Short mmCIF file of C-alpha atoms in Angstrom, two decimals:
data_model
loop_
_atom_site.label_atom_id
_atom_site.label_comp_id
_atom_site.label_asym_id
_atom_site.label_seq_id
_atom_site.Cartn_x
_atom_site.Cartn_y
_atom_site.Cartn_z
CA MET A 6 0.75 116.30 -40.43
CA LEU A 7 4.42 116.10 -39.67
CA PHE A 8 4.84 119.53 -41.10
CA MET A 9 2.07 120.93 -38.94
CA GLU A 10 3.68 119.53 -35.81
CA PHE A 11 6.92 121.05 -36.94
CA ALA A 12 5.12 124.34 -37.38
CA LEU A 13 3.95 124.18 -33.79
CA TRP A 14 7.41 123.32 -32.67
CA LEU A 15 8.77 126.47 -34.25
CA LYS A 16 5.89 128.55 -33.02
CA GLY A 17 6.99 131.62 -31.16
CA GLU A 18 10.65 131.06 -31.89
CA VAL A 19 11.05 132.94 -35.12
CA ASP A 20 9.75 135.97 -36.87
CA ARG A 21 7.82 134.32 -39.64
CA SER A 22 6.21 137.38 -41.12
CA SER A 23 8.30 137.35 -44.28
CA LEU A 24 8.57 133.61 -44.84
CA ASN A 25 6.87 131.49 -47.48
CA VAL A 26 6.79 127.69 -47.56
CA THR A 27 9.86 127.27 -49.78
CA ARG A 28 11.83 129.75 -47.71
CA VAL A 29 10.79 128.13 -44.43
CA PHE A 30 12.12 124.78 -45.61
CA ASP A 31 15.31 126.43 -46.88
CA VAL A 32 16.00 128.10 -43.56
CA PHE A 33 14.85 125.37 -41.20
CA ALA A 34 15.80 122.25 -43.13
CA GLU A 35 18.03 120.86 -40.42
CA ARG A 36 15.60 121.41 -37.57
CA TYR A 37 12.72 120.14 -39.65
CA ASP A 38 14.67 116.97 -40.33
CA ALA A 39 15.64 116.48 -36.67
CA TRP A 40 11.98 116.66 -35.70
CA TYR A 41 11.43 113.18 -37.18
CA ASP A 42 13.67 111.72 -34.49
CA LYS A 43 11.63 113.19 -31.64
CA PRO A 44 9.19 110.90 -29.80
CA PHE A 45 5.92 112.12 -31.33
CA GLY A 46 7.43 112.64 -34.77
CA LYS A 47 8.91 109.17 -34.85
CA SER A 48 5.67 107.51 -33.71
CA ALA A 49 3.56 109.36 -36.28
CA PHE A 50 6.08 108.64 -39.03
CA ASN A 51 6.06 104.89 -38.36
CA LEU A 52 2.26 104.79 -38.45
CA GLU A 53 2.16 106.78 -41.68
CA ILE A 54 4.75 104.55 -43.36
CA ALA A 55 2.75 101.43 -42.40
CA CYS A 56 -0.38 103.08 -43.79
CA ILE A 57 1.26 103.96 -47.11
CA THR A 58 2.96 100.60 -47.65
CA SER A 59 -0.31 98.74 -47.05
CA LEU A 60 -1.43 100.02 -50.47
CA TYR A 61 1.01 98.07 -52.64
CA LYS A 62 2.84 94.77 -52.66
CA SER A 63 5.85 95.89 -54.66
CA LEU A 64 6.91 99.40 -55.51
CA LYS A 65 6.69 100.16 -59.21
CA GLN A 66 9.79 101.83 -60.64
CA PRO A 67 10.92 104.33 -61.48
CA SER A 68 9.29 106.10 -58.54
CA LEU A 69 9.03 109.80 -57.72
CA GLU A 70 8.09 111.78 -54.63
CA ILE A 71 6.72 115.27 -55.28
CA GLY A 72 7.60 117.49 -52.30
CA VAL A 73 10.34 115.10 -51.17
CA GLY A 74 11.57 117.42 -48.41
CA THR A 75 14.54 116.00 -46.51
CA GLY A 76 13.81 112.55 -47.94
CA ARG A 77 12.60 110.78 -44.79
CA PHE A 78 9.65 109.09 -46.51
CA ALA A 79 11.50 108.51 -49.77
CA GLU A 80 14.41 106.82 -47.98
CA VAL A 81 12.25 104.33 -46.11
CA LEU A 82 9.89 103.75 -49.05
CA LYS A 83 12.88 103.33 -51.44
CA ILE A 84 11.64 106.02 -53.82
CA LYS A 85 14.24 106.73 -56.48
CA TYR A 86 13.59 110.36 -57.50
CA GLY A 87 12.58 113.37 -55.43
CA ILE A 88 11.57 116.87 -56.41
CA ASP A 89 11.15 119.92 -54.18
CA SER A 90 11.24 123.67 -54.69
CA SER A 91 13.34 124.20 -51.56
CA VAL A 92 17.04 123.68 -52.17
CA GLY A 93 17.70 123.61 -48.41
CA VAL A 94 15.95 120.29 -47.88
CA LEU A 95 17.28 118.66 -51.03
CA GLY A 96 20.81 118.34 -49.66
CA PHE A 97 19.42 116.08 -46.93
CA ALA A 98 17.40 114.02 -49.39
CA LYS A 99 20.48 113.59 -51.56
CA LYS A 100 22.50 112.27 -48.61
CA ARG A 101 19.75 109.70 -48.08
CA GLY A 102 20.46 108.31 -51.55
CA ILE A 103 17.62 109.91 -53.44
CA THR A 104 18.23 111.41 -56.89
CA VAL A 105 16.98 114.94 -56.36
CA ILE A 106 15.85 117.70 -58.68
CA ARG A 107 14.86 121.20 -57.70
CA GLY A 108 11.57 122.08 -59.31
CA LYS A 109 7.92 122.85 -58.83
CA GLY A 110 5.11 120.30 -58.68
CA GLU A 111 2.96 122.46 -60.95
CA GLU A 112 5.64 122.40 -63.68
CA LEU A 113 7.32 119.00 -63.51
CA PRO A 114 10.55 118.71 -65.54
CA PHE A 115 9.89 115.15 -66.73
CA LEU A 116 8.97 113.40 -69.93
CA ASP A 117 5.38 112.10 -70.22
CA LYS A 118 4.71 108.64 -68.75
CA SER A 119 8.09 108.33 -67.05
CA PHE A 120 7.09 106.90 -63.66
CA GLY A 121 5.47 103.74 -62.36
CA ALA A 122 4.73 105.18 -58.92
CA ILE A 123 4.35 108.75 -57.68
CA PHE A 124 3.99 109.82 -54.05
CA ILE A 125 2.54 113.11 -52.81
CA ILE A 126 2.81 112.86 -49.04
CA VAL A 127 1.57 115.72 -46.85
CA THR A 128 2.36 118.02 -49.73
CA LEU A 129 -0.93 118.83 -51.45
CA CYS A 130 -1.92 121.12 -48.54
CA PHE A 131 1.14 123.31 -49.20
CA VAL A 132 1.17 123.65 -52.98
CA ASP A 133 -0.13 126.73 -54.77
CA GLU A 134 -2.26 124.89 -57.31
CA PRO A 135 -3.19 121.34 -56.25
CA ILE A 136 -5.13 120.57 -59.44
CA LYS A 137 -2.14 121.53 -61.57
CA VAL A 138 0.12 119.33 -59.44
CA LEU A 139 -2.26 116.38 -59.89
CA GLU A 140 -2.48 117.04 -63.65
CA GLU A 141 1.29 117.09 -63.93
CA ALA A 142 1.64 113.96 -61.79
CA SER A 143 -0.86 112.23 -64.07
CA ARG A 144 1.02 113.39 -67.17
CA VAL A 145 4.34 111.91 -66.03
CA LEU A 146 2.69 108.69 -64.78
CA ARG A 147 2.69 105.55 -66.91
CA ASP A 148 -0.76 104.24 -67.84
CA ASP A 149 -0.22 101.23 -65.56
CA GLY A 150 1.20 103.32 -62.71
CA TYR A 151 -0.32 104.67 -59.50
CA ILE A 152 -0.20 107.88 -57.50
CA ILE A 153 -0.32 107.64 -53.71
CA LEU A 154 -1.51 110.67 -51.77
CA GLY A 155 -0.87 111.01 -48.04
CA LEU A 156 -2.95 113.64 -46.26
CA ILE A 157 -5.05 114.81 -43.33
CA LEU A 158 -8.66 115.35 -44.33
CA ARG A 159 -10.35 118.51 -43.18
CA GLU A 160 -13.02 116.45 -41.42
CA SER A 161 -10.37 114.91 -39.14
CA PRO A 162 -10.22 116.09 -35.50
CA TRP A 163 -6.48 116.31 -36.09
CA ALA A 164 -7.04 119.00 -38.73
CA ASN A 165 -9.14 120.95 -36.22
CA PHE A 166 -6.50 120.38 -33.57
CA TYR A 167 -3.81 121.95 -35.72
CA MET A 168 -6.04 124.77 -36.88
CA ARG A 169 -6.96 125.64 -33.30
CA LYS A 170 -3.40 125.44 -32.08
CA GLY A 171 -2.15 127.60 -34.89
CA SER A 172 -2.99 130.86 -33.28
CA ALA A 173 -3.35 134.15 -35.05
CA GLY A 174 -0.28 135.18 -37.00
CA ASN A 175 1.10 131.69 -37.55
CA VAL A 176 2.13 131.88 -41.19
CA PHE A 177 2.17 128.08 -41.60
CA TYR A 178 -1.61 128.00 -41.27
CA LYS A 179 -1.98 130.84 -43.69
CA VAL A 180 -0.26 128.80 -46.40
CA ALA A 181 -1.60 125.35 -45.49
CA ARG A 182 -4.96 124.15 -46.67
CA PHE A 183 -6.73 120.97 -45.63
CA TYR A 184 -9.12 119.49 -48.17
CA SER A 185 -12.29 117.58 -47.39
CA LEU A 186 -12.84 114.17 -48.97
CA ASN A 187 -15.43 115.74 -51.28
CA GLU A 188 -13.01 118.42 -52.42
CA LEU A 189 -10.31 115.85 -52.99
CA GLU A 190 -12.66 113.63 -55.00
CA ALA A 191 -13.65 116.63 -57.13
CA MET A 192 -9.98 117.42 -57.82
CA LEU A 193 -9.29 113.81 -58.79
CA GLN A 194 -12.34 113.79 -61.04
CA LYS A 195 -11.09 116.91 -62.83
CA THR A 196 -7.66 115.39 -63.35
CA ASN A 197 -9.00 112.10 -64.65
CA LEU A 198 -7.77 110.07 -61.68
CA LYS A 199 -9.79 107.54 -59.73
CA ILE A 200 -9.37 106.20 -56.21
CA THR A 201 -8.66 102.48 -56.27
CA GLU A 202 -7.74 101.84 -52.65
CA ALA A 203 -7.30 103.69 -49.36
CA SER A 204 -5.84 103.11 -45.94
CA SER A 205 -6.18 105.09 -42.70
CA THR A 206 -4.22 105.42 -39.48
CA ILE A 207 -3.92 107.45 -36.26
CA PHE A 208 -7.24 106.92 -34.53
CA GLU A 209 -6.17 108.33 -31.17
CA ALA A 210 -7.65 111.65 -30.14
CA PRO A 211 -5.29 114.53 -30.93
CA THR A 212 -2.34 114.52 -28.55
CA GLU A 213 1.29 115.53 -28.43
CA LYS A 214 2.34 112.33 -26.68
CA PRO A 215 3.92 109.54 -28.74
CA LEU A 216 1.28 107.48 -30.52
CA ARG A 217 0.82 103.74 -29.92
CA PHE A 218 1.55 101.65 -32.98
CA GLU A 219 -1.47 99.98 -34.55
CA ASN A 220 -2.08 98.47 -37.95
CA PRO A 221 -3.67 100.74 -40.54
CA ARG A 222 -7.36 100.19 -41.37
CA LYS A 223 -8.49 99.54 -44.91
CA GLY A 224 -10.58 102.37 -46.32
CA CYS A 225 -10.74 106.11 -45.99
CA TYR A 226 -11.82 107.19 -42.50
CA LYS A 227 -12.64 110.84 -42.13
CA ASN A 228 -11.75 110.79 -38.43
CA ALA A 229 -8.25 109.38 -39.01
CA GLY A 230 -5.20 111.53 -38.40
CA PHE A 231 -3.67 110.36 -41.68
CA VAL A 232 -5.07 108.75 -44.80
CA ALA A 233 -3.20 107.26 -47.74
CA ILE A 234 -5.13 107.16 -51.01
CA LYS A 235 -4.09 105.20 -54.07
CA THR A 236 -5.22 106.58 -57.42
CA GLN A 237 -4.85 105.50 -61.00
CA LYS A 238 -5.65 106.98 -64.37
CA ARG A 239 -9.20 106.51 -65.59
CA ARG A 240 -9.31 104.55 -68.80
CA MET B 29 18.86 113.00 -68.25
CA GLU B 30 16.88 110.10 -69.68
CA ILE B 31 13.66 111.39 -68.11
CA LEU B 32 14.28 115.14 -67.85
CA ALA B 33 12.15 117.42 -70.01
CA CYS B 34 11.80 121.19 -70.05
CA PRO B 35 9.35 122.14 -67.27
CA ILE B 36 7.88 124.89 -69.45
CA ASP B 37 7.36 123.44 -72.93
CA LYS B 38 8.03 119.78 -71.96
CA HIS B 39 10.51 119.41 -74.80
CA TYR B 40 12.65 116.26 -74.76
CA PRO B 41 15.53 115.50 -74.98
CA LEU B 42 17.48 118.31 -73.31
CA GLU B 43 21.15 119.13 -73.86
CA LEU B 44 23.67 118.62 -71.08
CA TYR B 45 26.92 120.57 -70.60
CA VAL B 46 29.29 119.41 -67.89
CA PHE B 47 31.56 122.02 -66.27
CA GLU B 48 32.86 120.21 -63.21
CA GLU B 49 32.63 116.53 -62.50
CA LYS B 50 33.63 114.29 -59.58
CA GLU B 51 31.60 111.16 -58.95
CA GLU B 52 28.62 113.14 -60.16
CA ILE B 53 28.23 116.34 -62.15
CA VAL B 54 29.00 119.07 -59.63
CA GLU B 55 28.31 122.04 -61.90
CA GLY B 56 26.78 122.04 -65.32
CA LEU B 57 24.05 123.30 -67.56
CA ILE B 58 20.87 121.79 -68.95
CA VAL B 59 19.46 123.49 -72.04
CA CYS B 60 16.11 123.24 -73.78
CA PRO B 61 17.01 123.60 -77.47
CA LYS B 62 13.41 124.49 -78.32
CA CYS B 63 12.71 127.47 -76.04
CA LEU B 64 16.37 128.23 -75.15
CA ARG B 65 15.71 128.09 -71.44
CA TRP B 66 18.75 127.04 -69.47
CA TYR B 67 18.85 125.36 -66.07
CA PRO B 68 21.90 125.27 -63.81
CA ILE B 69 23.31 122.23 -62.03
CA ARG B 70 24.76 123.51 -58.77
CA ASP B 71 26.14 121.43 -55.88
CA GLU B 72 25.19 118.30 -57.88
CA ILE B 73 21.51 119.32 -57.97
CA PRO B 74 19.77 120.17 -61.26
CA GLU B 75 17.58 123.23 -60.75
CA MET B 76 14.61 123.04 -63.09
CA LEU B 77 12.48 125.87 -61.74
CA PRO B 78 9.88 127.81 -63.74
CA ASP B 79 10.77 131.41 -64.61
CA GLU B 80 8.92 133.05 -61.73
CA LEU B 81 11.04 131.23 -59.15
CA ARG B 82 14.37 132.01 -60.82
CA LYS B 83 16.64 134.62 -59.26
CA GLU B 84 18.59 136.86 -61.61
CA SER B 85 21.02 137.70 -58.79
CA GLU B 86 22.05 134.04 -58.57
CA ASP B 87 21.71 133.05 -62.21
CA LEU B 88 23.68 135.81 -63.95
CA PRO B 89 26.84 135.14 -61.90
CA PHE B 90 26.51 131.46 -62.88
CA LEU B 91 26.42 132.38 -66.59
CA LYS B 92 29.41 134.67 -66.15
CA LYS B 93 31.39 132.07 -64.23
CA TRP B 94 31.09 129.49 -67.03
CA ARG B 95 30.77 131.81 -70.04
CA GLU B 96 33.74 130.20 -71.79
CA LYS B 97 31.98 126.84 -71.79
CA ILE B 98 28.42 127.96 -72.49
CA PRO B 99 27.14 128.07 -76.11
CA GLU B 100 26.95 131.62 -77.43
CA LYS B 101 23.28 131.26 -78.26
CA ILE B 102 22.50 130.75 -74.57
CA LEU B 103 24.76 133.58 -73.46
CA LEU B 104 22.98 135.95 -75.84
CA GLU B 105 19.44 134.60 -76.12
CA GLY B 106 19.02 132.21 -73.19
CA LYS B 107 15.92 132.43 -71.04
CA PRO B 108 14.94 133.59 -68.51
CA PHE B 109 18.21 135.54 -68.22
CA ASN B 110 21.15 136.13 -70.56
CA LEU B 111 24.27 138.25 -70.87
CA LYS B 112 23.28 140.19 -73.98
CA ARG B 113 23.47 143.52 -72.19
CA ASN B 114 26.81 142.56 -70.66
CA VAL B 115 28.56 141.31 -73.79
#
């Protein structure tokens, strides 16, 4: 969701006709990062962090974020490793103390069963092959580890809000794809992952004003603006 | 290095060559001895991209810059790019 807001923020300011996701992050890394300090961005970020952290008591290590971006989430969540295909954002993540590697989620450069916790936060909607990313995440996950996904479900009014606002020609919406809960469950099924816990936040109607803080609700609410889903390997 | 594997064939362990080092490795090379793919470390960041995202225009100058320190096998047979034509 943060990315979509960022997309709106940039709307009309640049010629985006020749940009792809990796390139966008390369070129606009600094502005993307600064967006998190703006009133709406900050309020949404705090809600999303609270939602994610409600899913575990202690973070298993080593931990990895796929699509680490500028490292905002990884820094606060104390995630050790971050991978992203955009080199522009990785410099920021590195300054935030994260060990960064440039690479692609579909082809992770890690040994099998290396990580105790893996985070994929508002990233699945931007990857080329989500099933491959989940397969790879599962491969590098320890048998006792968990993967936490952070996303906006297609059923959410917030997804509609962004889709509507992204008018014709906005390349961000051409490359982004929201998945329904059914689609997500089918992808997890295929990749031998099961949902063990979920948490939802942002229940206000879509707005651009800063959001009030509230505690996340246990479970996966289709109307929420952000859901965090904890998955583990099926045995 | 203790968790890095080749993104293509997942071979482990990989070989590390250090060219410039301060507190961290500033420039260096990571090599998969199995498939002979090489991955640059630039600005302290290891770049482990699959072939289709590699850029010959950025990678060949890197090989040339450090050719004295890079194993001949990689210079001649490295993937996805090498200096065979230029040697």
